[in-house]
GROMACS .gro file of C-alpha atoms in nm:
model
  265
    1UNK     CA    1  -2.395   4.247  -0.095
    2UNK     CA    2  -2.048   4.411  -0.090
    3UNK     CA    3  -1.767   4.240   0.106
    4UNK     CA    4  -1.570   4.499   0.286
    5UNK     CA    5  -1.210   4.439   0.386
    6UNK     CA    6  -1.265   4.373   0.763
    7UNK     CA    7  -1.547   4.129   0.723
    8UNK     CA    8  -1.363   3.951   0.433
    9UNK     CA    9  -1.059   3.921   0.648
   10UNK     CA   10  -1.250   3.769   0.935
   11UNK     CA   11  -1.436   3.529   0.705
   12UNK     CA   12  -1.114   3.422   0.537
   13UNK     CA   13  -0.941   3.382   0.874
   14UNK     CA   14  -1.214   3.161   1.012
   15UNK     CA   15  -1.246   2.942   0.708
   16UNK     CA   16  -0.865   2.906   0.654
   17UNK     CA   17  -0.821   2.826   1.028
   18UNK     CA   18  -1.059   2.531   0.983
   19UNK     CA   19  -0.854   2.409   0.691
   20UNK     CA   20  -0.542   2.438   0.894
   21UNK     CA   21  -0.683   2.258   1.194
   22UNK     CA   22  -0.829   1.998   0.958
   23UNK     CA   23  -0.477   1.910   0.852
   24UNK     CA   24  -0.310   1.921   1.190
   25UNK     CA   25  -0.191   1.585   1.325
   26UNK     CA   26  -0.132   1.440   1.666
   27UNK     CA   27   0.200   1.259   1.743
   28UNK     CA   28   0.061   1.042   2.011
   29UNK     CA   29   0.074   0.664   1.946
   30UNK     CA   30  -0.157   0.579   2.232
   31UNK     CA   31  -0.380   0.278   2.170
   32UNK     CA   32  -0.607   0.314   2.473
   33UNK     CA   33  -0.980   0.246   2.427
   34UNK     CA   34  -1.217   0.553   2.403
   35UNK     CA   35  -1.413   0.616   2.713
   36UNK     CA   36  -1.791   0.613   2.726
   37UNK     CA   37  -2.039   0.373   2.571
   38UNK     CA   38  -2.124   0.423   2.201
   39UNK     CA   39  -2.490   0.481   2.145
   40UNK     CA   40  -2.677   0.221   1.936
   41UNK     CA   41  -2.655   0.290   1.565
   42UNK     CA   42  -2.921   0.267   1.293
   43UNK     CA   43  -2.878   0.026   0.993
   44UNK     CA   44  -2.743   0.187   0.681
   45UNK     CA   45  -2.951   0.191   0.358
   46UNK     CA   46  -2.691  -0.024   0.181
   47UNK     CA   47  -2.578  -0.371   0.276
   48UNK     CA   48  -2.231  -0.444   0.425
   49UNK     CA   49  -1.961  -0.288   0.209
   50UNK     CA   50  -1.584  -0.335   0.200
   51UNK     CA   51  -1.338  -0.048   0.188
   52UNK     CA   52  -1.017  -0.059  -0.011
   53UNK     CA   53  -0.847  -0.213   0.289
   54UNK     CA   54  -1.103  -0.486   0.311
   55UNK     CA   55  -1.272  -0.341   0.618
   56UNK     CA   56  -1.644  -0.400   0.614
   57UNK     CA   57  -1.908  -0.140   0.707
   58UNK     CA   58  -2.220  -0.333   0.804
   59UNK     CA   59  -2.551  -0.260   0.972
   60UNK     CA   60  -2.400  -0.386   1.296
   61UNK     CA   61  -2.093  -0.167   1.270
   62UNK     CA   62  -2.080   0.040   1.597
   63UNK     CA   63  -1.988   0.410   1.596
   64UNK     CA   64  -1.650   0.326   1.753
   65UNK     CA   65  -1.572   0.072   1.484
   66UNK     CA   66  -1.682   0.320   1.221
   67UNK     CA   67  -1.442   0.576   1.369
   68UNK     CA   68  -1.167   0.327   1.353
   69UNK     CA   69  -1.243   0.249   0.984
   70UNK     CA   70  -1.240   0.628   0.900
   71UNK     CA   71  -0.911   0.663   1.086
   72UNK     CA   72  -0.754   0.379   0.892
   73UNK     CA   73  -0.884   0.523   0.569
   74UNK     CA   74  -0.719   0.855   0.635
   75UNK     CA   75  -0.393   0.683   0.673
   76UNK     CA   76  -0.407   0.543   1.034
   77UNK     CA   77  -0.076   0.522   1.218
   78UNK     CA   78   0.103   0.679   0.917
   79UNK     CA   79  -0.104   0.990   0.970
   80UNK     CA   80  -0.034   0.993   1.338
   81UNK     CA   81   0.343   0.966   1.282
   82UNK     CA   82   0.361   1.266   1.034
   83UNK     CA   83   0.613   1.536   1.124
   84UNK     CA   84   0.427   1.804   0.935
   85UNK     CA   85   0.199   1.895   0.646
   86UNK     CA   86   0.267   2.191   0.416
   87UNK     CA   87   0.004   2.312   0.179
   88UNK     CA   88  -0.009   2.608  -0.070
   89UNK     CA   89  -0.309   2.710  -0.287
   90UNK     CA   90  -0.597   2.939  -0.362
   91UNK     CA   91  -0.920   3.022  -0.199
   92UNK     CA   92  -1.240   3.177  -0.342
   93UNK     CA   93  -1.479   3.322  -0.073
   94UNK     CA   94  -1.841   3.419  -0.105
   95UNK     CA   95  -2.072   3.613   0.135
   96UNK     CA   96  -2.438   3.529   0.187
   97UNK     CA   97  -2.664   3.634  -0.103
   98UNK     CA   98  -2.366   3.747  -0.310
   99UNK     CA   99  -2.214   3.619  -0.632
  100UNK     CA  100  -1.906   3.831  -0.571
  101UNK     CA  101  -1.586   3.641  -0.517
  102UNK     CA  102  -1.301   3.730  -0.298
  103UNK     CA  103  -0.992   3.542  -0.413
  104UNK     CA  104  -0.661   3.499  -0.236
  105UNK     CA  105  -0.368   3.273  -0.182
  106UNK     CA  106  -0.278   3.076   0.120
  107UNK     CA  107   0.005   2.876   0.273
  108UNK     CA  108  -0.021   2.669   0.586
  109UNK     CA  109   0.205   2.447   0.794
  110UNK     CA  110   0.085   2.217   1.061
  111UNK     CA  111   0.296   2.005   1.293
  112UNK     CA  112   0.118   1.837   1.586
  113UNK     CA  113  -0.068   2.117   1.768
  114UNK     CA  114   0.145   2.378   1.602
  115UNK     CA  115   0.013   2.583   1.312
  116UNK     CA  116   0.127   2.860   1.088
  117UNK     CA  117  -0.109   3.023   0.830
  118UNK     CA  118  -0.039   3.298   0.588
  119UNK     CA  119  -0.308   3.458   0.375
  120UNK     CA  120  -0.265   3.710   0.097
  121UNK     CA  121  -0.531   3.887  -0.112
  122UNK     CA  122  -0.562   4.229  -0.286
  123UNK     CA  123  -0.773   4.351   0.011
  124UNK     CA  124  -0.580   4.211   0.320
  125UNK     CA  125  -0.306   3.995   0.451
  126UNK     CA  126  -0.343   3.772   0.754
  127UNK     CA  127  -0.110   3.572   0.976
  128UNK     CA  128  -0.197   3.304   1.234
  129UNK     CA  129   0.056   3.122   1.445
  130UNK     CA  130  -0.010   2.862   1.718
  131UNK     CA  131   0.299   2.725   1.905
  132UNK     CA  132   0.098   2.455   2.092
  133UNK     CA  133   0.032   2.671   2.393
  134UNK     CA  134  -0.046   3.014   2.263
  135UNK     CA  135  -0.211   3.144   1.949
  136UNK     CA  136  -0.136   3.482   1.776
  137UNK     CA  137  -0.332   3.641   1.499
  138UNK     CA  138  -0.261   3.966   1.307
  139UNK     CA  139  -0.628   4.055   1.358
  140UNK     CA  140  -0.723   4.179   1.699
  141UNK     CA  141  -1.029   4.061   1.878
  142UNK     CA  142  -1.085   3.766   1.652
  143UNK     CA  143  -1.193   3.450   1.848
  144UNK     CA  144  -1.063   3.131   1.702
  145UNK     CA  145  -1.173   2.777   1.768
  146UNK     CA  146  -0.901   2.584   1.978
  147UNK     CA  147  -0.657   2.417   1.747
  148UNK     CA  148  -0.657   2.042   1.787
  149UNK     CA  149  -1.001   2.029   1.940
  150UNK     CA  150  -1.203   1.940   1.633
  151UNK     CA  151  -1.188   1.777   1.283
  152UNK     CA  152  -0.912   1.550   1.180
  153UNK     CA  153  -0.692   1.600   1.494
  154UNK     CA  154  -0.993   1.467   1.700
  155UNK     CA  155  -1.028   1.175   1.465
  156UNK     CA  156  -0.663   1.091   1.523
  157UNK     CA  157  -0.726   1.072   1.890
  158UNK     CA  158  -1.061   0.889   1.876
  159UNK     CA  159  -0.920   0.580   2.069
  160UNK     CA  160  -0.752   0.788   2.350
  161UNK     CA  161  -0.882   0.838   2.711
  162UNK     CA  162  -1.141   1.116   2.743
  163UNK     CA  163  -1.258   1.095   2.379
  164UNK     CA  164  -1.625   0.968   2.341
  165UNK     CA  165  -1.760   0.826   2.023
  166UNK     CA  166  -2.140   0.811   1.970
  167UNK     CA  167  -2.385   0.754   1.686
  168UNK     CA  168  -2.543   1.006   1.456
  169UNK     CA  169  -2.871   0.960   1.258
  170UNK     CA  170  -2.823   0.803   0.908
  171UNK     CA  171  -2.817   1.038   0.606
  172UNK     CA  172  -2.887   0.881   0.267
  173UNK     CA  173  -2.575   0.664   0.185
  174UNK     CA  174  -2.380   0.803   0.469
  175UNK     CA  175  -2.301   0.674   0.818
  176UNK     CA  176  -2.224   0.930   1.084
  177UNK     CA  177  -2.054   0.934   1.422
  178UNK     CA  178  -1.976   1.215   1.677
  179UNK     CA  179  -1.651   1.251   1.865
  180UNK     CA  180  -1.653   1.454   2.182
  181UNK     CA  181  -1.315   1.566   2.302
  182UNK     CA  182  -1.229   1.592   2.676
  183UNK     CA  183  -1.329   1.966   2.699
  184UNK     CA  184  -1.670   1.891   2.550
  185UNK     CA  185  -1.624   2.018   2.190
  186UNK     CA  186  -1.797   1.801   1.942
  187UNK     CA  187  -1.727   1.705   1.571
  188UNK     CA  188  -1.981   1.518   1.355
  189UNK     CA  189  -1.813   1.294   1.092
  190UNK     CA  190  -1.999   1.153   0.788
  191UNK     CA  191  -1.854   0.851   0.594
  192UNK     CA  192  -1.943   0.702   0.251
  193UNK     CA  193  -2.085   0.361   0.339
  194UNK     CA  194  -1.960   0.195   0.016
  195UNK     CA  195  -1.598   0.312   0.042
  196UNK     CA  196  -1.541   0.414   0.409
  197UNK     CA  197  -1.402   0.755   0.283
  198UNK     CA  198  -1.449   1.054   0.505
  199UNK     CA  199  -1.697   1.295   0.312
  200UNK     CA  200  -1.734   1.579   0.551
  201UNK     CA  201  -1.751   1.700   0.912
  202UNK     CA  202  -1.951   1.956   1.100
  203UNK     CA  203  -1.854   2.151   1.417
  204UNK     CA  204  -2.085   2.372   1.632
  205UNK     CA  205  -1.878   2.655   1.787
  206UNK     CA  206  -1.956   2.994   1.934
  207UNK     CA  207  -2.320   3.006   1.797
  208UNK     CA  208  -2.206   2.906   1.441
  209UNK     CA  209  -2.190   2.578   1.262
  210UNK     CA  210  -1.875   2.504   1.062
  211UNK     CA  211  -1.899   2.260   0.779
  212UNK     CA  212  -1.611   2.104   0.591
  213UNK     CA  213  -1.656   1.887   0.276
  214UNK     CA  214  -1.384   1.691   0.099
  215UNK     CA  215  -1.440   1.702  -0.283
  216UNK     CA  216  -1.113   1.559  -0.404
  217UNK     CA  217  -0.846   1.379  -0.207
  218UNK     CA  218  -0.509   1.222  -0.303
  219UNK     CA  219  -0.314   0.955  -0.125
  220UNK     CA  220   0.038   1.085  -0.057
  221UNK     CA  221   0.292   0.861   0.130
  222UNK     CA  222   0.006   0.649   0.254
  223UNK     CA  223  -0.211   0.933   0.395
  224UNK     CA  224  -0.514   1.118   0.245
  225UNK     CA  225  -0.460   1.489   0.167
  226UNK     CA  226  -0.741   1.707   0.040
  227UNK     CA  227  -0.678   1.888  -0.286
  228UNK     CA  228  -1.012   2.044  -0.332
  229UNK     CA  229  -1.247   2.110  -0.047
  230UNK     CA  230  -1.528   2.354   0.052
  231UNK     CA  231  -1.629   2.506   0.374
  232UNK     CA  232  -1.932   2.676   0.505
  233UNK     CA  233  -2.002   2.888   0.817
  234UNK     CA  234  -2.366   2.911   0.898
  235UNK     CA  235  -2.435   3.231   1.087
  236UNK     CA  236  -2.741   3.437   1.183
  237UNK     CA  237  -2.659   3.655   0.873
  238UNK     CA  238  -2.651   3.350   0.645
  239UNK     CA  239  -2.411   3.100   0.503
  240UNK     CA  240  -2.054   3.199   0.416
  241UNK     CA  241  -1.898   2.969   0.155
  242UNK     CA  242  -1.543   2.906   0.044
  243UNK     CA  243  -1.375   2.676  -0.202
  244UNK     CA  244  -1.007   2.584  -0.161
  245UNK     CA  245  -0.777   2.436  -0.419
  246UNK     CA  246  -0.431   2.300  -0.310
  247UNK     CA  247  -0.166   2.349  -0.571
  248UNK     CA  248   0.119   2.209  -0.385
  249UNK     CA  249   0.127   1.955  -0.089
  250UNK     CA  250   0.435   1.830   0.085
  251UNK     CA  251   0.486   1.607   0.392
  252UNK     CA  252   0.766   1.575   0.651
  253UNK     CA  253   0.955   1.891   0.545
  254UNK     CA  254   1.262   2.038   0.714
  255UNK     CA  255   1.118   2.357   0.865
  256UNK     CA  256   1.305   2.668   0.992
  257UNK     CA  257   1.349   2.675   1.364
  258UNK     CA  258   1.140   2.994   1.392
  259UNK     CA  259   0.842   2.866   1.195
  260UNK     CA  260   0.602   2.870   1.495
  261UNK     CA  261   0.761   3.153   1.687
  262UNK     CA  262   0.504   3.409   1.802
  263UNK     CA  263   0.599   3.764   1.746
  264UNK     CA  264   0.667   3.996   2.042
  265UNK     CA  265   0.384   4.234   2.084
   0.00000   0.00000   0.00000
């Protein structure tokens, strides 16, 4: 199966947008309790385990408590307080039933609900900018999931009004919980029972299922930043797959004033 330039660009845009949104952070310091009652959870296969922070994940740990553990393992309030995250790296993308690789480079900046993404490859270049209210892409007619409505940004808001945390069925040595944001978009998170580390999350959107798996993470200034991660988009045509490798990661950088300015059409 040959990957043509338009389909490759759309695939790369979708996958890279997920990685951008996964790194976006919310600046709110609200400590309100999440609305809604957590559903009963099933007991994990393993007995109670303590994370590196001494937090115990037990059979009686509720989904809301599990979300709090995951939030703290990601960096907690330090993550919420970040000014920005700047990542540069490479991406290898694969189409369904194809061993052909489309390689490119990416750079992305996230600051609250504001995002800038630049992608370069031999076949195409792509730009995405979100200023917090509007989103611009250099590719016309490409529908994007709303920034800040899934993934890590939702986890950072798990305890705020309008965010509902419920249980998911157990999967092997994982515990899962779902966070539904106020507009109804859902993210399913899966956590390592033994360590409390976030392993992956899945997002249904627009008839597709987006999957994001953390393979290698590093603690930088008290927060967890992925250095190697994979993504899948499950579509009626099959599963698109991409592997991302971060070569450079920086936090709290001084950014140009026009970083998130949307071009005049």
